[in-house]
Coordinates of C-alpha atoms in Angstrom, one line a residue:
M1 CA -32.8 25.3 -78.1
Q2 CA -29.6 24.6 -80.0
R3 CA -28.4 28.1 -79.3
Q4 CA -28.8 27.7 -75.5
R5 CA -26.8 24.5 -75.6
V6 CA -24.0 26.3 -77.4
I7 CA -23.9 29.2 -74.9
G8 CA -23.9 26.7 -71.9
G9 CA -21.1 24.8 -73.4
L10 CA -19.0 28.0 -73.9
I11 CA -19.6 29.1 -70.3
L12 CA -18.5 25.7 -69.1
L13 CA -15.4 25.8 -71.2
V14 CA -14.5 29.2 -70.0
A15 CA -14.9 28.1 -66.4
I16 CA -12.7 25.1 -67.0
L17 CA -10.1 27.3 -68.5
I18 CA -10.2 29.8 -65.6
A19 CA -9.9 27.0 -63.1
A20 CA -6.9 25.5 -65.0
M21 CA -5.2 28.9 -65.1
L22 CA -5.7 29.4 -61.3
I23 CA -4.2 26.0 -60.7
L24 CA -1.3 26.6 -62.9
L25 CA -0.6 30.1 -61.5
R26 CA -1.1 29.4 -57.8
S27 CA 1.9 30.0 -55.3
E28 CA 3.4 27.3 -53.1
P29 CA 2.4 27.6 -49.4
E30 CA 5.2 28.7 -47.0
E31 CA 6.6 25.9 -45.0
K32 CA 6.8 26.4 -41.2
P33 CA 8.6 24.2 -38.7
P34 CA 6.3 22.4 -36.2
E35 CA 5.6 24.5 -33.1
E36 CA 7.2 23.1 -29.9
L37 CA 4.8 22.9 -27.0
I38 CA 6.6 24.5 -24.0
P39 CA 4.6 24.3 -20.7
L40 CA 3.7 27.5 -18.9
V41 CA 4.4 27.6 -15.2
E42 CA 3.9 29.9 -12.3
A43 CA 7.2 30.9 -10.6
K44 CA 8.4 33.3 -7.9
V45 CA 11.8 34.8 -7.1
L46 CA 13.0 33.6 -3.6
E47 CA 13.7 36.1 -0.9
I48 CA 17.3 35.8 0.4
R49 CA 17.8 36.9 4.0
S50 CA 20.7 36.9 6.5
G51 CA 20.9 37.1 10.2
N52 CA 19.5 35.1 13.1
L53 CA 16.9 32.4 12.5
M54 CA 13.7 32.9 14.4
V55 CA 12.6 29.5 15.8
Q56 CA 8.9 29.5 16.0
G57 CA 6.6 27.7 18.3
A58 CA 3.4 27.9 20.3
G59 CA 2.3 27.3 23.8
T60 CA 0.2 28.3 26.8
V61 CA 0.9 31.1 29.3
R62 CA 0.8 30.2 32.9
A63 CA 1.7 31.8 36.3
R64 CA 5.3 31.7 37.3
E65 CA 4.4 32.3 41.0
E66 CA 1.1 31.3 42.6
L67 CA 0.4 31.4 46.3
T68 CA -2.3 29.5 48.2
L69 CA -3.6 31.7 51.1
A70 CA -3.9 29.9 54.4
A71 CA -4.1 30.8 58.1
E72 CA -1.1 29.9 60.3
V73 CA -3.0 30.3 63.6
A74 CA -6.6 29.8 64.6
G75 CA -9.0 32.5 65.4
K76 CA -11.8 34.8 64.3
L77 CA -11.4 37.0 61.2
V78 CA -11.8 40.7 62.3
Y79 CA -10.6 42.3 59.0
V80 CA -10.7 41.2 55.3
N81 CA -9.2 43.4 52.6
P82 CA -11.9 44.7 50.2
D83 CA -9.6 43.9 47.2
L84 CA -9.4 40.2 48.2
R85 CA -11.9 39.2 45.6
E86 CA -11.6 37.1 42.6
G87 CA -10.1 39.0 39.7
Q88 CA -8.9 42.0 41.8
R89 CA -5.3 43.1 42.1
V90 CA -3.5 43.3 45.4
A91 CA -0.2 45.2 46.0
Q92 CA 2.9 43.7 47.6
G93 CA 2.8 44.2 51.4
S94 CA -0.9 45.0 51.7
T95 CA -2.8 43.4 54.5
L96 CA -5.1 40.7 53.2
F97 CA -6.8 39.7 56.5
R98 CA -6.4 39.8 60.3
I99 CA -7.3 37.4 63.0
D100 CA -8.4 38.4 66.5
T101 CA -5.3 39.1 68.6
S102 CA -6.8 39.0 72.2
D103 CA -5.7 35.5 73.1
Y104 CA -2.2 35.9 71.5
R105 CA -1.5 39.2 73.3
N106 CA -2.4 37.5 76.6
A107 CA 0.0 34.7 75.7
V108 CA 2.8 37.2 75.0
Q109 CA 2.2 38.9 78.4
T110 CA 2.2 35.5 80.2
A111 CA 5.5 34.6 78.5
Q112 CA 7.0 37.9 79.4
A113 CA 6.1 37.3 83.0
D114 CA 7.7 33.9 82.9
V115 CA 10.9 35.4 81.5
A116 CA 11.0 38.0 84.4
S117 CA 10.5 35.2 87.0
Q118 CA 13.2 33.1 85.5
N119 CA 15.6 36.1 85.5
V120 CA 15.0 36.4 89.3
A121 CA 15.6 32.7 89.8
L122 CA 18.9 32.9 87.8
M123 CA 20.1 35.9 89.9
Q124 CA 19.3 33.9 93.1
A125 CA 21.2 30.8 91.8
Q126 CA 24.2 33.0 90.8
E127 CA 24.3 34.5 94.3
E128 CA 24.1 31.1 95.9
V129 CA 27.0 29.9 93.8
T130 CA 29.0 32.9 95.0
L131 CA 28.2 32.1 98.7
A132 CA 29.0 28.4 98.2
K133 CA 32.4 29.2 96.6
A134 CA 33.3 31.6 99.5
E135 CA 32.4 28.9 102.1
L136 CA 34.4 26.3 100.3
D137 CA 37.4 28.6 100.3
R138 CA 37.0 29.0 104.1
F139 CA 36.8 25.3 104.6
Q140 CA 40.0 24.9 102.5
Q141 CA 41.7 27.5 104.7
R142 CA 40.8 25.6 107.9
G143 CA 42.4 22.5 106.5
V144 CA 45.6 24.3 105.5
S145 CA 46.0 26.2 108.8
G146 CA 47.1 23.0 110.7
G147 CA 43.8 21.8 112.1
N148 CA 41.6 19.1 110.9
A149 CA 39.3 20.4 108.1
Y150 CA 36.5 18.0 108.8
A151 CA 36.5 18.6 112.6
S152 CA 35.0 22.0 112.4
I153 CA 32.2 21.1 110.0
D154 CA 28.7 21.5 111.4
S155 CA 25.3 20.7 110.0
S156 CA 24.8 24.2 108.6
D157 CA 27.8 23.9 106.2
Y158 CA 27.2 22.8 102.6
A159 CA 29.8 20.0 103.2
A160 CA 27.4 18.5 105.8
Q161 CA 24.7 18.4 103.1
I162 CA 27.0 16.3 100.8
L163 CA 28.5 14.0 103.5
P164 CA 26.5 13.0 106.7
P165 CA 28.0 14.3 110.1
D166 CA 28.9 10.8 111.3
V167 CA 31.0 10.2 108.2
L168 CA 32.7 13.5 108.7
A169 CA 33.5 12.6 112.3
K170 CA 35.1 9.3 111.3
K171 CA 37.2 11.2 108.7
A172 CA 38.3 13.5 111.5
E173 CA 39.5 10.6 113.6
L174 CA 41.2 8.7 110.8
D175 CA 42.9 11.6 109.0
G176 CA 46.6 12.1 109.8
P177 CA 48.7 15.1 109.9
Q178 CA 48.0 18.2 107.7
S179 CA 50.4 17.1 104.9
R180 CA 48.5 13.9 104.4
Q181 CA 45.0 15.4 104.3
K182 CA 43.2 15.3 100.9
I183 CA 40.1 17.6 100.8
A184 CA 37.8 16.4 98.0
T185 CA 35.3 18.7 96.4
N186 CA 32.6 18.3 93.6
G187 CA 30.1 20.4 91.7
L188 CA 27.3 20.1 94.3
A189 CA 29.5 22.0 96.8
T190 CA 29.5 25.1 94.6
R191 CA 25.8 24.7 93.5
Q192 CA 26.7 24.6 89.8
P193 CA 23.8 22.3 88.8
Q194 CA 21.3 24.7 90.4
L195 CA 22.8 27.5 88.3
Q196 CA 22.5 25.5 85.1
S197 CA 18.9 24.6 85.9
A198 CA 18.1 28.3 86.4
R199 CA 19.7 29.2 83.1
A200 CA 17.8 26.4 81.3
G201 CA 14.6 27.7 82.8
L202 CA 15.3 31.2 81.5
R203 CA 16.0 29.9 78.0
R204 CA 12.7 27.9 78.0
A205 CA 10.8 31.0 79.1
Q206 CA 12.5 33.1 76.4
A207 CA 11.6 30.4 73.7
N208 CA 8.0 30.5 74.9
L209 CA 8.0 34.3 74.6
A210 CA 9.4 34.1 71.1
N211 CA 6.7 31.5 70.1
A212 CA 4.0 33.8 71.5
Q213 CA 5.3 36.8 69.7
T214 CA 5.5 34.8 66.4
A215 CA 1.9 33.6 66.8
L216 CA 0.8 37.2 67.5
Q217 CA 2.6 38.4 64.3
R218 CA 0.9 35.6 62.3
T219 CA -2.5 37.0 63.1
V220 CA -1.8 39.5 60.3
V221 CA -1.4 38.1 56.7
R222 CA 0.2 40.3 54.1
A223 CA 0.7 39.8 50.3
P224 CA 4.2 38.6 49.6
F225 CA 4.1 40.0 46.1
S226 CA 1.8 41.9 43.8
G227 CA -0.7 39.8 42.1
I228 CA -4.2 39.0 40.9
V229 CA -6.6 37.0 43.1
R230 CA -7.5 33.8 41.4
A231 CA -9.9 32.5 44.0
E232 CA -11.1 33.4 47.5
Q233 CA -13.1 31.6 50.2
I234 CA -13.1 34.0 53.0
A235 CA -15.7 36.0 55.0
L236 CA -15.5 38.6 57.8
G237 CA -16.3 37.1 61.2
S238 CA -15.6 33.5 60.2
Y239 CA -13.4 31.2 62.3
V240 CA -10.3 29.8 60.6
Q241 CA -8.0 27.0 61.5
P242 CA -4.2 26.6 60.8
G243 CA -3.6 25.3 57.3
Q244 CA -7.1 26.1 56.1
S245 CA -7.1 27.3 52.4
L246 CA -8.6 30.7 52.0
G247 CA -7.8 31.5 48.3
S248 CA -5.0 31.9 45.9
I249 CA -3.0 34.8 44.3
V250 CA -1.2 34.8 41.0
G251 CA 2.0 36.8 40.9
T252 CA 2.1 39.4 38.1
A253 CA 5.8 40.3 38.1
D254 CA 6.6 37.5 35.6
Y255 CA 4.6 35.0 33.6
E256 CA 6.0 32.0 31.7
A257 CA 5.1 30.3 28.5
V258 CA 5.8 26.6 27.9
I259 CA 6.9 26.1 24.3
P260 CA 7.4 22.5 23.0
L261 CA 10.0 22.3 20.3
S262 CA 11.1 19.4 18.2
E263 CA 14.7 18.3 18.4
R264 CA 15.4 19.7 15.0
D265 CA 14.1 23.2 16.0
A266 CA 15.8 23.1 19.4
A267 CA 19.1 22.4 17.6
L268 CA 18.8 25.8 15.9
I269 CA 19.1 27.6 19.2
P270 CA 22.8 27.9 20.3
Q271 CA 23.6 27.5 24.0
M272 CA 20.0 26.7 24.7
F273 CA 20.8 24.3 27.6
R274 CA 22.9 27.0 29.2
A275 CA 20.0 29.4 29.5
G276 CA 19.8 31.0 33.0
A277 CA 23.5 30.3 33.6
G278 CA 24.9 33.4 31.9
A279 CA 23.6 32.9 28.4
R280 CA 20.5 35.1 27.7
I281 CA 18.5 34.1 24.7
E282 CA 16.0 36.7 23.6
A283 CA 12.5 35.8 22.5
S284 CA 9.1 37.2 21.8
V285 CA 5.5 36.0 22.4
Y286 CA 2.4 37.1 20.4
S287 CA -1.2 37.0 21.3
D288 CA -4.3 38.2 19.5
Y289 CA -6.8 40.5 21.1
G290 CA -9.7 42.2 19.2
G291 CA -8.3 41.1 15.9
V292 CA -4.9 42.8 16.5
R293 CA -1.7 40.9 17.3
Y294 CA 0.3 42.1 20.2
R295 CA 3.9 41.4 21.2
W296 CA 5.6 40.9 24.6
S297 CA 9.4 40.7 25.1
A298 CA 10.6 37.5 26.7
Y299 CA 13.7 35.3 27.1
V300 CA 14.5 31.6 27.7
D301 CA 14.4 31.0 31.4
R302 CA 15.2 27.2 31.4
V303 CA 14.9 24.1 29.4
N304 CA 13.4 20.8 30.5
G305 CA 16.1 18.1 30.4
L306 CA 13.5 15.4 29.9
L307 CA 11.5 14.7 26.7
N308 CA 7.8 15.1 26.9
P309 CA 6.6 11.4 27.0
Q310 CA 3.4 12.2 25.0
T311 CA 4.8 14.5 22.2
R312 CA 8.5 13.5 22.3
T313 CA 9.4 17.2 22.3
I314 CA 11.6 19.5 24.4
D315 CA 9.8 21.9 26.6
V316 CA 11.3 25.4 26.6
Y317 CA 10.2 27.8 29.3
L318 CA 10.0 31.5 28.3
R319 CA 10.0 34.1 31.0
I320 CA 7.8 37.1 30.3
P321 CA 8.6 40.2 32.4
N322 CA 5.8 42.8 33.2
P323 CA 3.0 41.0 31.4
I324 CA 0.4 43.2 32.9
R325 CA 2.0 46.4 31.4
G326 CA 0.3 45.6 28.0
G327 CA 1.8 44.5 24.7
A328 CA 2.9 46.5 21.7
P329 CA 1.1 46.1 18.4
A330 CA 3.2 43.6 16.4
A331 CA 4.5 44.6 13.0
V332 CA 2.9 41.8 11.1
A333 CA 0.7 41.6 8.0
E334 CA -2.4 40.6 10.0
N335 CA -2.4 44.1 11.6
D336 CA -2.4 46.1 8.4
G337 CA -5.3 48.6 8.5
K338 CA -6.2 47.6 12.1
S339 CA -6.0 50.0 15.0
T340 CA -5.7 49.1 18.7
T341 CA -8.9 48.4 20.7
A342 CA -10.8 51.1 22.4
S343 CA -9.7 49.9 25.8
G344 CA -6.0 50.3 24.9
T345 CA -3.3 47.7 24.8
P346 CA -4.4 44.6 26.7
P347 CA -2.4 42.7 29.3
L348 CA -1.2 39.2 28.7
F349 CA -3.7 36.7 30.2
V350 CA -2.8 33.6 32.1
G351 CA -4.1 30.6 30.1
S352 CA -4.0 32.3 26.7
F353 CA -2.5 30.5 23.7
V354 CA 0.5 32.4 22.3
A355 CA 2.9 32.1 19.3
A356 CA 6.6 32.5 20.2
E357 CA 9.7 33.4 18.3
I358 CA 13.1 32.4 19.8
T359 CA 16.4 33.9 18.5
G360 CA 18.3 31.1 16.8
R361 CA 21.7 30.8 15.3
A362 CA 23.0 33.4 12.9
L363 CA 23.4 32.5 9.2
D364 CA 25.1 34.4 6.4
S365 CA 22.2 33.7 4.1
Y366 CA 19.0 31.6 3.9
A367 CA 16.0 31.6 1.6
V368 CA 12.3 31.9 2.3
L369 CA 10.5 29.3 0.3
P370 CA 6.7 29.2 -0.2
L371 CA 5.5 25.9 1.1
A372 CA 3.6 25.3 -2.2
A373 CA 7.0 25.1 -4.0
L374 CA 8.4 22.3 -1.8
R375 CA 8.2 18.9 -3.5
A376 CA 8.5 15.4 -2.1
G377 CA 11.9 14.5 -0.8
N378 CA 12.8 18.2 0.0
K379 CA 13.2 19.0 -3.6
I380 CA 12.4 22.2 -5.5
W381 CA 12.1 23.1 -9.2
L382 CA 14.3 26.0 -10.2
V383 CA 14.0 27.9 -13.5
Q384 CA 17.4 28.8 -15.0
D385 CA 17.7 30.1 -18.5
G386 CA 14.3 28.8 -19.4
K387 CA 15.0 25.3 -18.3
L388 CA 13.9 23.3 -15.3
H389 CA 16.4 22.2 -12.7
I390 CA 15.6 19.9 -9.8
V391 CA 17.5 20.7 -6.6
T392 CA 17.4 19.0 -3.2
V393 CA 17.6 21.6 -0.3
D394 CA 18.3 21.5 3.4
I395 CA 15.3 22.8 5.4
Y396 CA 16.1 24.8 8.6
Q397 CA 12.5 25.3 9.6
R398 CA 9.0 25.1 8.2
S399 CA 5.7 26.7 9.1
D400 CA 2.2 26.4 7.7
T401 CA 3.0 28.8 4.8
T402 CA 6.8 29.0 4.3
A403 CA 10.0 27.0 4.8
L404 CA 13.5 28.4 5.5
I405 CA 16.0 26.6 3.4
S406 CA 19.8 26.7 2.7
T407 CA 21.0 28.7 -0.3
R408 CA 23.5 26.0 -1.4
G409 CA 23.0 25.3 -5.1
L410 CA 20.3 28.0 -5.7
G411 CA 22.3 30.6 -7.5
A412 CA 22.3 34.4 -7.2
K413 CA 18.6 35.1 -7.9
P414 CA 16.8 31.8 -7.7
T415 CA 13.4 31.5 -9.3
V416 CA 11.3 28.6 -8.1
V417 CA 8.2 27.0 -9.6
T418 CA 5.2 27.4 -7.3
G419 CA 2.6 25.7 -9.6
N420 CA 2.2 22.1 -10.7
L421 CA 3.6 20.2 -13.7
K422 CA 2.3 16.9 -15.1
I423 CA 5.8 15.8 -15.9
A424 CA 8.9 17.5 -14.4
T425 CA 12.3 16.4 -15.7
E426 CA 15.8 17.8 -15.5
G427 CA 16.4 20.3 -18.3
L428 CA 12.7 20.6 -19.4
R429 CA 12.1 23.9 -21.2
V430 CA 9.4 26.0 -19.5
R431 CA 7.8 29.4 -19.8
I432 CA 7.1 31.6 -16.8
A433 CA 3.7 33.1 -16.7
E434 CA 3.6 36.9 -16.2
T435 CA 2.0 38.1 -13.0
R436 CA -1.1 40.2 -13.8
P437 CA -1.6 43.3 -11.6
A438 CA -4.6 43.2 -9.5
A439 CA -7.6 45.1 -10.9
K440 CA -8.6 48.1 -8.9
A441 CA -12.3 48.5 -8.1
P442 CA -13.7 51.8 -9.6
A443 CA -14.8 54.4 -7.1
T444 CA -18.6 54.8 -7.3
G445 CA -19.0 57.8 -5.0
P446 CA -17.8 59.6 -1.9
S447 CA -18.7 56.7 0.4
T448 CA -16.5 54.3 -1.6
A449 CA -13.6 56.7 -1.6
K450 CA -13.9 57.0 2.2
S451 CA -13.9 53.3 2.8
D452 CA -10.9 52.9 0.5
A453 CA -8.9 55.4 2.4
K454 CA -9.6 53.5 5.6
A455 CA -8.4 50.3 4.0
K456 CA -4.9 51.7 3.3
P457 CA -2.3 50.2 5.7
V458 CA -0.9 52.6 8.3
K459 CA 2.8 53.2 7.7

């Protein structure tokens, strides 16, 4: 028992000695400065561009020319164009419908007969004027030859029809010698009023003939331009009245799109209010069909000089030539990997909602800023030499995803913070997170490889 206590004491003593030696021989820990906490941020290098700004907007396509079909004369419809149906196309100059011409041909023949009759009356009046002038000349010669001019007048002379015979006799008694005689004449003696009446009658007959011929021509109605029938209310054999609406046609030579712009966007388009007066401003309109975006060329036709009272915007009218020809697939990201529809390129439809791009002013440089990097008060956070700098920028234009800003104060290769920070102060040290490459899905077989090949964008 005593022996065990001695052995235990020795073991305890050795343990204490070993512990003391370890404490005495231990090394001092290496001192390290406290680690500084630098926030990690997401950042992106801005794209710098130069050239013309493209002012973007959206609007609705409408017809530039639309005609309401109506009859100008009354009658029964004897012909209706088979293409005069809703949705069909009609060519310029094609006959749309015809009205029965029987009554109008008879009216033309009657008017022609009246003109012939008035021609005869005019010829007769002209001959009577010639005879009256000859008789008046003989009457003047009798007065000059030394006799009394009134003494030889009888009831068959035109002078007797102007002055009664008893008045002529008194004039013969009262008149003195030849030198004192004054022989008065007027228009009735030469039958000029009758000639003028005949000429007026001929003009009236000719006008009636022209009206009859015009009415006959109006029995045939032709398309003034190529277009699409929007509506029709017409049937063969029906009776129509002048002014009766029979349908409408939309002209397909040109469409127009009404694009409302804010005053800030409108100010980016130089010479906008001179559009149509020598300044041609190019534009483009885009419309989606079958999941593919198509583009049509356009230009600014005119600008409304009055603000829209509801939206307080300026309405810009884009003219779109040849909208039925079909649009070209637009070179945009939405079309990557998509082919045109089986029916081919579509036409532009009236009433469709389109996006528009109008050529704005030219700039030496501007930056494309992701909208997520834009802060309150038009400020952005730039990363320069690992430090944060807060810069206020001028915004030229903004959309749902990006904003076009000035490059003043951005530097040569601006890097902007796109993520959020709890506290952002000038000069704050930050770290930029590295962008990880997207992981590629492993191919599992021939079917997967085939689908991947289809998903590659067409270059």
